[in-house]
XYZ file of N, CA, C and O in Angstrom:
552
model
N 6.269 -11.930 -24.048
C 5.757 -12.628 -22.866
C 4.869 -13.784 -23.329
O 4.037 -13.628 -24.205
N 5.049 -14.928 -22.732
C 4.241 -16.086 -23.112
C 2.860 -16.002 -22.464
O 2.658 -15.266 -21.504
N 1.953 -16.771 -22.986
C 0.602 -16.810 -22.413
C 0.632 -17.247 -20.956
O -0.039 -16.704 -20.119
N 1.443 -18.270 -20.672
C 1.515 -18.793 -19.311
C 2.007 -17.719 -18.341
O 1.452 -17.521 -17.279
N 3.046 -17.009 -18.738
C 3.608 -15.972 -17.863
C 2.617 -14.836 -17.661
O 2.524 -14.279 -16.579
N 1.866 -14.486 -18.694
C 0.966 -13.344 -18.577
C -0.129 -13.569 -17.536
O -0.595 -12.624 -16.921
N -0.544 -14.823 -17.327
C -1.584 -15.076 -16.321
C -1.033 -14.955 -14.900
O -1.792 -14.890 -13.947
N 0.280 -14.930 -14.758
C 0.902 -14.796 -13.451
C 1.129 -13.335 -13.078
O 1.364 -13.021 -11.922
N 1.074 -12.462 -14.060
C 1.346 -11.043 -13.849
C 0.026 -10.306 -13.688
O -0.942 -10.592 -14.393
N -0.025 -9.375 -12.753
C -1.281 -8.654 -12.568
C -1.095 -7.285 -11.953
O -0.028 -6.944 -11.441
N -2.158 -6.524 -12.040
C -2.241 -5.205 -11.406
C -3.615 -5.129 -10.758
O -4.624 -5.461 -11.393
N -3.646 -4.736 -9.491
C -4.929 -4.426 -8.860
C -4.771 -3.077 -8.175
O -3.676 -2.697 -7.758
N -5.856 -2.358 -8.103
C -5.809 -1.036 -7.493
C -7.155 -0.676 -6.896
O -8.176 -1.282 -7.218
N -7.100 0.290 -6.005
C -8.321 0.774 -5.372
C -8.082 2.188 -4.871
O -6.943 2.656 -4.826
N -9.163 2.847 -4.506
C -9.059 4.179 -3.913
C -9.777 4.185 -2.572
O -10.704 3.403 -2.343
N -9.310 5.060 -1.688
C -9.879 5.210 -0.357
C -10.106 6.699 -0.120
O -9.186 7.491 -0.317
N -11.308 7.068 0.287
C -11.563 8.463 0.668
C -11.153 8.646 2.123
O -11.516 7.849 2.982
N -10.361 9.697 2.363
C -9.885 9.988 3.709
C -10.113 11.463 4.021
O -10.336 12.268 3.123
N -10.044 11.799 5.310
C -10.275 13.177 5.739
C -8.983 13.985 5.838
O -8.995 15.198 5.790
N -7.848 13.289 5.992
C -6.554 13.958 6.129
C -6.155 14.666 4.834
O -6.622 14.307 3.751
N -5.242 15.615 4.979
C -4.709 16.287 3.786
C -3.749 15.335 3.070
O -3.177 14.441 3.694
N -3.551 15.535 1.767
C -2.599 14.683 1.046
C -1.202 14.718 1.676
O -0.549 13.680 1.800
N -0.769 15.894 2.099
C 0.576 16.048 2.657
C 0.749 15.254 3.954
O 1.755 14.584 4.159
N -0.252 15.330 4.845
C -0.151 14.615 6.127
C -0.129 13.100 5.930
O 0.654 12.392 6.561
N -0.989 12.612 5.043
C -1.049 11.175 4.812
C 0.230 10.679 4.130
O 0.797 9.661 4.518
N 0.708 11.407 3.139
C 1.952 11.044 2.456
C 3.109 11.043 3.449
O 3.936 10.133 3.453
N 3.161 12.051 4.304
C 4.231 12.145 5.301
C 4.212 10.930 6.233
O 5.255 10.366 6.555
N 3.028 10.495 6.641
C 2.926 9.332 7.523
C 3.362 8.060 6.796
O 4.107 7.244 7.338
N 2.923 7.885 5.555
C 3.210 6.657 4.818
C 4.652 6.581 4.311
O 5.148 5.498 4.026
N 5.319 7.730 4.214
C 6.699 7.737 3.725
C 7.685 8.098 4.831
O 8.604 7.349 5.124
N 7.467 9.241 5.463
C 8.454 9.766 6.394
C 8.327 9.272 7.820
O 9.274 9.354 8.590
N 7.170 8.764 8.196
C 6.946 8.367 9.589
C 6.440 6.938 9.702
O 5.614 6.622 10.539
N 6.978 6.062 8.861
C 6.509 4.668 8.872
C 6.683 4.021 10.235
O 5.914 3.145 10.607
N 7.672 4.471 11.004
C 7.887 3.918 12.344
C 6.741 4.263 13.294
O 6.595 3.652 14.335
N 5.891 5.241 12.925
C 4.720 5.590 13.743
C 3.492 4.745 13.383
O 2.480 4.805 14.075
N 3.569 3.984 12.305
C 2.388 3.254 11.847
C 1.833 2.257 12.852
O 0.618 2.141 12.965
N 2.662 1.533 13.637
C 2.053 0.641 14.637
C 1.201 1.390 15.658
O 0.185 0.865 16.124
N 1.568 2.628 15.995
C 0.752 3.430 16.911
C -0.497 3.950 16.211
O -1.569 4.036 16.803
N -0.354 4.300 14.930
C -1.465 4.876 14.179
C -2.479 3.828 13.741
O -3.651 4.132 13.552
N -2.034 2.590 13.578
C -2.919 1.529 13.112
C -2.652 0.236 13.883
O -2.293 -0.784 13.305
N -2.842 0.281 15.209
C -2.459 -0.878 16.025
C -3.227 -2.156 15.717
O -2.661 -3.243 15.748
N -4.496 -2.051 15.407
C -5.267 -3.287 15.227
C -4.851 -4.045 13.975
O -5.010 -5.256 13.905
N -4.323 -3.346 12.992
C -3.917 -4.024 11.761
C -2.420 -4.295 11.704
O -1.999 -5.363 11.307
N -1.620 -3.334 12.090
C -0.174 -3.508 11.986
C 0.322 -4.545 12.988
O 1.177 -5.352 12.681
N -0.226 -4.563 14.191
C 0.300 -5.449 15.222
C -0.462 -6.760 15.366
O 0.077 -7.721 15.876
N -1.709 -6.813 14.927
C -2.464 -8.036 15.220
C -3.338 -8.478 14.052
O -4.449 -8.907 14.240
N -2.831 -8.380 12.841
C -3.606 -8.770 11.668
C -3.403 -10.261 11.407
O -2.494 -10.663 10.705
N -4.222 -11.092 12.014
C -4.124 -12.538 11.791
C -2.735 -13.016 12.137
O -2.198 -12.670 13.175
N -2.130 -13.796 11.224
C -0.761 -14.231 11.485
C 0.194 -13.130 11.065
O -0.061 -12.394 10.110
N 1.288 -13.007 11.792
C 2.258 -11.948 11.524
C 2.920 -12.166 10.171
O 3.230 -13.288 9.789
N 3.114 -11.081 9.450
C 3.811 -11.100 8.164
C 4.969 -10.130 8.250
O 4.857 -9.059 8.843
N 6.080 -10.506 7.630
C 7.271 -9.674 7.636
C 7.575 -9.274 6.203
O 7.408 -10.072 5.275
N 8.015 -8.027 6.026
C 8.291 -7.550 4.690
C 9.421 -6.527 4.753
O 9.435 -5.663 5.614
N 10.355 -6.659 3.842
C 11.415 -5.661 3.694
C 11.259 -5.077 2.295
O 11.153 -5.815 1.316
N 11.194 -3.746 2.231
C 10.993 -3.126 0.937
C 12.050 -2.060 0.695
O 12.716 -1.603 1.615
N 12.191 -1.698 -0.577
C 13.089 -0.613 -0.977
C 12.243 0.466 -1.632
O 11.347 0.176 -2.422
N 12.544 1.692 -1.312
C 11.846 2.800 -1.958
C 12.368 2.919 -3.382
O 13.571 3.057 -3.604
N 11.481 2.825 -4.336
C 11.843 2.991 -5.745
C 11.804 4.458 -6.125
O 12.658 4.929 -6.856
N 10.771 5.161 -5.650
C 10.664 6.590 -5.950
C 9.764 7.268 -4.937
O 8.839 6.657 -4.418
N 10.087 8.524 -4.671
C 9.247 9.369 -3.825
C 9.047 10.674 -4.572
O 10.018 11.272 -5.048
N 7.810 11.079 -4.695
C 7.469 12.328 -5.378
C 6.621 13.161 -4.418
O 5.390 13.114 -4.466
N 7.289 13.926 -3.507
C 6.533 14.677 -2.503
C 5.613 15.733 -3.113
O 4.552 16.019 -2.566
N 5.993 16.276 -4.253
C 5.172 17.303 -4.898
C 3.794 16.764 -5.279
O 2.786 17.457 -5.187
N 3.759 15.486 -5.685
C 2.503 14.849 -6.077
C 2.009 13.836 -5.038
O 1.090 13.070 -5.317
N 2.649 13.837 -3.841
C 2.260 12.933 -2.750
C 2.149 11.493 -3.235
O 1.153 10.815 -3.031
N 3.225 11.048 -3.883
C 3.266 9.720 -4.491
C 4.554 9.009 -4.075
O 5.597 9.641 -3.940
N 4.474 7.696 -3.881
C 5.661 6.890 -3.573
C 5.478 5.482 -4.117
O 4.359 4.987 -4.216
N 6.609 4.863 -4.466
C 6.616 3.496 -4.969
C 7.639 2.693 -4.186
O 8.773 3.150 -3.984
N 7.221 1.512 -3.746
C 8.080 0.595 -2.996
C 8.155 -0.727 -3.732
O 7.154 -1.196 -4.264
N 9.336 -1.366 -3.714
C 9.496 -2.718 -4.242
C 9.776 -3.637 -3.063
O 10.691 -3.389 -2.281
N 8.980 -4.698 -2.923
C 9.199 -5.663 -1.849
C 10.421 -6.508 -2.224
O 10.494 -7.048 -3.330
N 11.378 -6.602 -1.297
C 12.619 -7.330 -1.549
C 12.649 -8.695 -0.872
O 13.121 -9.672 -1.446
N 12.175 -8.747 0.369
C 12.249 -9.975 1.158
C 11.002 -10.100 2.017
O 10.269 -9.148 2.202
N 10.834 -11.295 2.581
C 9.752 -11.506 3.528
C 8.729 -12.499 3.033
O 8.880 -13.111 1.979
N 7.679 -12.631 3.814
C 6.639 -13.629 3.549
C 6.000 -13.485 2.171
O 5.670 -14.466 1.519
N 5.832 -12.254 1.731
C 5.197 -12.001 0.435
C 5.994 -12.634 -0.707
O 5.422 -13.112 -1.686
N 7.310 -12.674 -0.558
C 8.147 -13.202 -1.630
C 8.117 -14.734 -1.702
O 8.681 -15.322 -2.607
N 7.405 -15.373 -0.764
C 7.172 -16.815 -0.875
C 6.119 -17.117 -1.936
O 6.010 -18.246 -2.406
N 5.327 -16.105 -2.296
C 4.239 -16.299 -3.257
C 4.381 -15.477 -4.531
O 3.727 -15.759 -5.524
N 5.230 -14.461 -4.486
C 5.371 -13.562 -5.634
C 6.822 -13.419 -6.046
O 7.701 -13.291 -5.191
N 7.073 -13.436 -7.368
C 8.425 -13.183 -7.877
C 8.759 -11.706 -7.733
O 9.900 -11.341 -7.482
N 7.756 -10.876 -7.944
C 7.951 -9.436 -7.769
C 6.660 -8.823 -7.237
O 5.563 -9.327 -7.507
N 6.823 -7.754 -6.469
C 5.658 -7.072 -5.895
C 6.034 -5.606 -5.700
O 6.960 -5.300 -4.961
N 5.325 -4.726 -6.395
C 5.589 -3.286 -6.325
C 4.307 -2.586 -5.893
O 3.235 -2.825 -6.453
N 4.437 -1.742 -4.876
C 3.298 -0.997 -4.334
C 3.515 0.485 -4.611
O 4.564 1.034 -4.278
N 2.530 1.123 -5.219
C 2.558 2.568 -5.429
C 1.321 3.155 -4.788
O 0.237 2.574 -4.870
N 1.494 4.286 -4.128
C 0.321 5.010 -3.644
C 0.467 6.471 -4.006
O 1.578 6.985 -4.144
N -0.671 7.114 -4.191
C -0.699 8.547 -4.435
C -1.905 9.127 -3.716
O -2.993 8.560 -3.749
N -1.678 10.260 -3.047
C -2.743 10.938 -2.324
C -3.020 12.258 -3.035
O -2.110 13.067 -3.217
N -4.272 12.452 -3.435
C -4.649 13.690 -4.121
C -5.777 14.370 -3.360
O -6.584 13.704 -2.704
N -5.840 15.713 -3.445
C -6.924 16.406 -2.756
C -8.272 16.106 -3.408
O -8.347 15.890 -4.608
N -9.316 16.073 -2.578
C -10.673 15.948 -3.114
C -11.025 17.253 -3.821
O -10.583 18.320 -3.421
N -11.841 17.139 -4.830
C -12.292 18.323 -5.567
C -13.369 19.064 -4.773
O -14.396 18.482 -4.451
N -13.109 20.316 -4.449
C -14.123 21.177 -3.858
C -14.555 20.851 -2.440
O -15.567 21.372 -1.985
N -13.844 19.988 -1.739
C -14.195 19.687 -0.349
C -12.938 19.237 0.385
O -11.957 18.831 -0.234
N -12.955 19.301 1.719
C -11.783 18.855 2.465
C -11.572 17.354 2.333
O -12.500 16.614 2.012
N -10.350 16.933 2.579
C -10.040 15.510 2.517
C -9.259 15.154 1.274
O -8.889 16.016 0.474
N -9.012 13.859 1.128
C -8.154 13.368 0.058
C -8.670 12.049 -0.484
O -9.505 11.389 0.117
N -8.112 11.686 -1.623
C -8.325 10.365 -2.205
C -6.963 9.676 -2.208
O -5.993 10.206 -2.746
N -6.898 8.510 -1.587
C -5.674 7.714 -1.560
C -5.834 6.586 -2.566
O -6.774 5.795 -2.486
N -4.930 6.540 -3.546
C -4.982 5.534 -4.607
C -3.865 4.518 -4.376
O -2.693 4.892 -4.332
N -4.240 3.255 -4.193
C -3.280 2.159 -4.038
C -3.196 1.397 -5.351
O -4.214 1.101 -5.976
N -1.966 1.030 -5.755
C -1.717 0.330 -7.015
C -0.692 -0.779 -6.727
O 0.419 -0.474 -6.294
N -1.098 -2.032 -6.903
C -0.196 -3.170 -6.696
C 0.103 -3.795 -8.055
O -0.810 -4.158 -8.791
N 1.374 -3.952 -8.359
C 1.806 -4.616 -9.580
C 2.631 -5.824 -9.146
O 3.556 -5.683 -8.341
N 2.307 -7.003 -9.659
C 2.919 -8.212 -9.107
C 3.066 -9.300 -10.146
O 2.420 -9.278 -11.198
N 3.938 -10.264 -9.818
C 4.041 -11.495 -10.585
C 4.042 -12.651 -9.599
O 4.912 -12.744 -8.733
N 3.028 -13.518 -9.729
C 2.901 -14.676 -8.841
C 3.934 -15.740 -9.227
O 4.350 -15.805 -10.384
N 4.333 -16.572 -8.237
C 5.296 -17.632 -8.554
C 4.649 -18.772 -9.340
O 5.315 -19.453 -10.101
N 3.337 -18.959 -9.168
C 2.619 -19.977 -9.949
C 1.116 -19.703 -9.881
O 0.670 -18.790 -9.188
N 0.354 -20.523 -10.599
C -1.106 -20.328 -10.692
C -1.838 -20.561 -9.371
O -2.944 -20.073 -9.190
N -1.249 -21.338 -8.457
C -1.917 -21.633 -7.189
C -1.982 -20.417 -6.268
O -2.792 -20.364 -5.353
N -1.120 -19.452 -6.499
C -1.075 -18.253 -5.657
C -2.261 -17.360 -6.001
O -2.547 -17.106 -7.170
N -2.944 -16.901 -4.981
C -4.110 -16.028 -5.186
C -3.661 -14.623 -5.576
O -2.561 -14.183 -5.232
N -4.533 -13.926 -6.275
C -4.287 -12.504 -6.521
C -4.375 -11.811 -5.161
O -5.112 -12.249 -4.279
N -3.646 -10.706 -4.976
C -3.515 -10.120 -3.632
C -4.661 -9.211 -3.186
O -4.433 -8.165 -2.592
N -5.896 -9.628 -3.431
C -7.033 -8.813 -2.997
C -7.055 -8.599 -1.487
O -7.432 -7.527 -1.015
N -6.654 -9.628 -0.716
C -6.669 -9.461 0.740
C -5.636 -8.426 1.181
O -5.869 -7.681 2.119
N -4.508 -8.350 0.473
C -3.512 -7.322 0.784
C -4.030 -5.937 0.435
O -3.767 -4.965 1.141
N -4.768 -5.847 -0.650
C -5.343 -4.563 -1.038
C -6.370 -4.119 0.008
O -6.395 -2.955 0.416
N -7.178 -5.048 0.490
C -8.152 -4.730 1.542
C -7.440 -4.333 2.830
O -7.871 -3.414 3.533
N -6.325 -5.005 3.124
C -5.497 -4.645 4.279
C -5.019 -3.195 4.140
O -5.105 -2.413 5.094
N -4.550 -2.806 2.947
C -4.094 -1.434 2.711
C -5.223 -0.432 2.938
O -5.018 0.633 3.523
N -6.429 -0.788 2.498
C -7.598 0.086 2.684
C -7.888 0.272 4.178
O -8.072 1.398 4.656
N -7.926 -0.829 4.925
C -8.244 -0.747 6.351
C -7.170 0.013 7.129
O -7.489 0.823 8.004
N -5.895 -0.239 6.806
C -4.804 0.493 7.461
C -4.902 1.977 7.127
O -4.713 2.842 7.991
N -5.224 2.303 5.880
C -5.371 3.703 5.463
C -6.433 4.416 6.294
O -6.225 5.544 6.752
N -7.559 3.747 6.488
C -8.656 4.342 7.262
C -8.251 4.555 8.719
O -8.586 5.572 9.331
N -7.537 3.580 9.277
C -7.127 3.693 10.673
C -6.066 4.790 10.849
O -6.100 5.543 11.812
N -5.131 4.884 9.913
C -4.116 5.944 9.968
C -4.780 7.308 9.810
O -4.436 8.264 10.509
N -5.745 7.393 8.912
C -6.476 8.643 8.723
C -7.172 9.073 10.017
O -7.081 10.233 10.426
N -7.833 8.142 10.681
C -8.504 8.454 11.946
C -7.491 8.916 12.991
O -7.744 9.869 13.741
N -6.332 8.279 13.024
C -5.263 8.672 13.955
C -4.797 10.096 13.660
O -4.657 10.920 14.574
N -4.565 10.390 12.373
C -4.102 11.731 12.002
C -5.157 12.796 12.355
O -4.819 13.876 12.822
N -6.424 12.465 12.110
C -7.494 13.424 12.421
C -7.634 13.631 13.920
O -7.967 14.735 14.356
N -7.348 12.619 14.717
C -7.452 12.754 16.178
C -6.339 13.625 16.744
O -6.448 14.133 17.855
N -5.247 13.800 15.981
C -4.135 14.629 16.441
C -4.384 16.121 16.209
O -3.653 16.943 16.691
N -5.404 16.439 15.397
C -5.647 17.848 15.073
C -6.295 18.580 16.238
O -7.009 18.040 17.019
């Protein structure tokens, strides 16, 4: 990899503490994605300007509450050559709730493109709203 290319490639990640069980959150993020606009209306339906994204599931590991998606088409691909999102939900140690770990691996099309911190923050806010929705159903 050349020096120039390496500055275009990046990984950012974060964790979110949630009250839901790992299984419930994983099920919502993988198996019930069509429910996400109801679970997170303020972010999914009205987050600034609308963004469209088509992704392919690369892997699902229900035993470890982990999934990886590769973005194939949409607004994100105007700025990135590749964009892969992985999340894993693990139980908190010794207390109820879970830790949701988001991992973004990407390659920008050029230096003018910002690193996707705003997308990572979007994932955090959506996670919190989905968690609140899941907890309200109990």
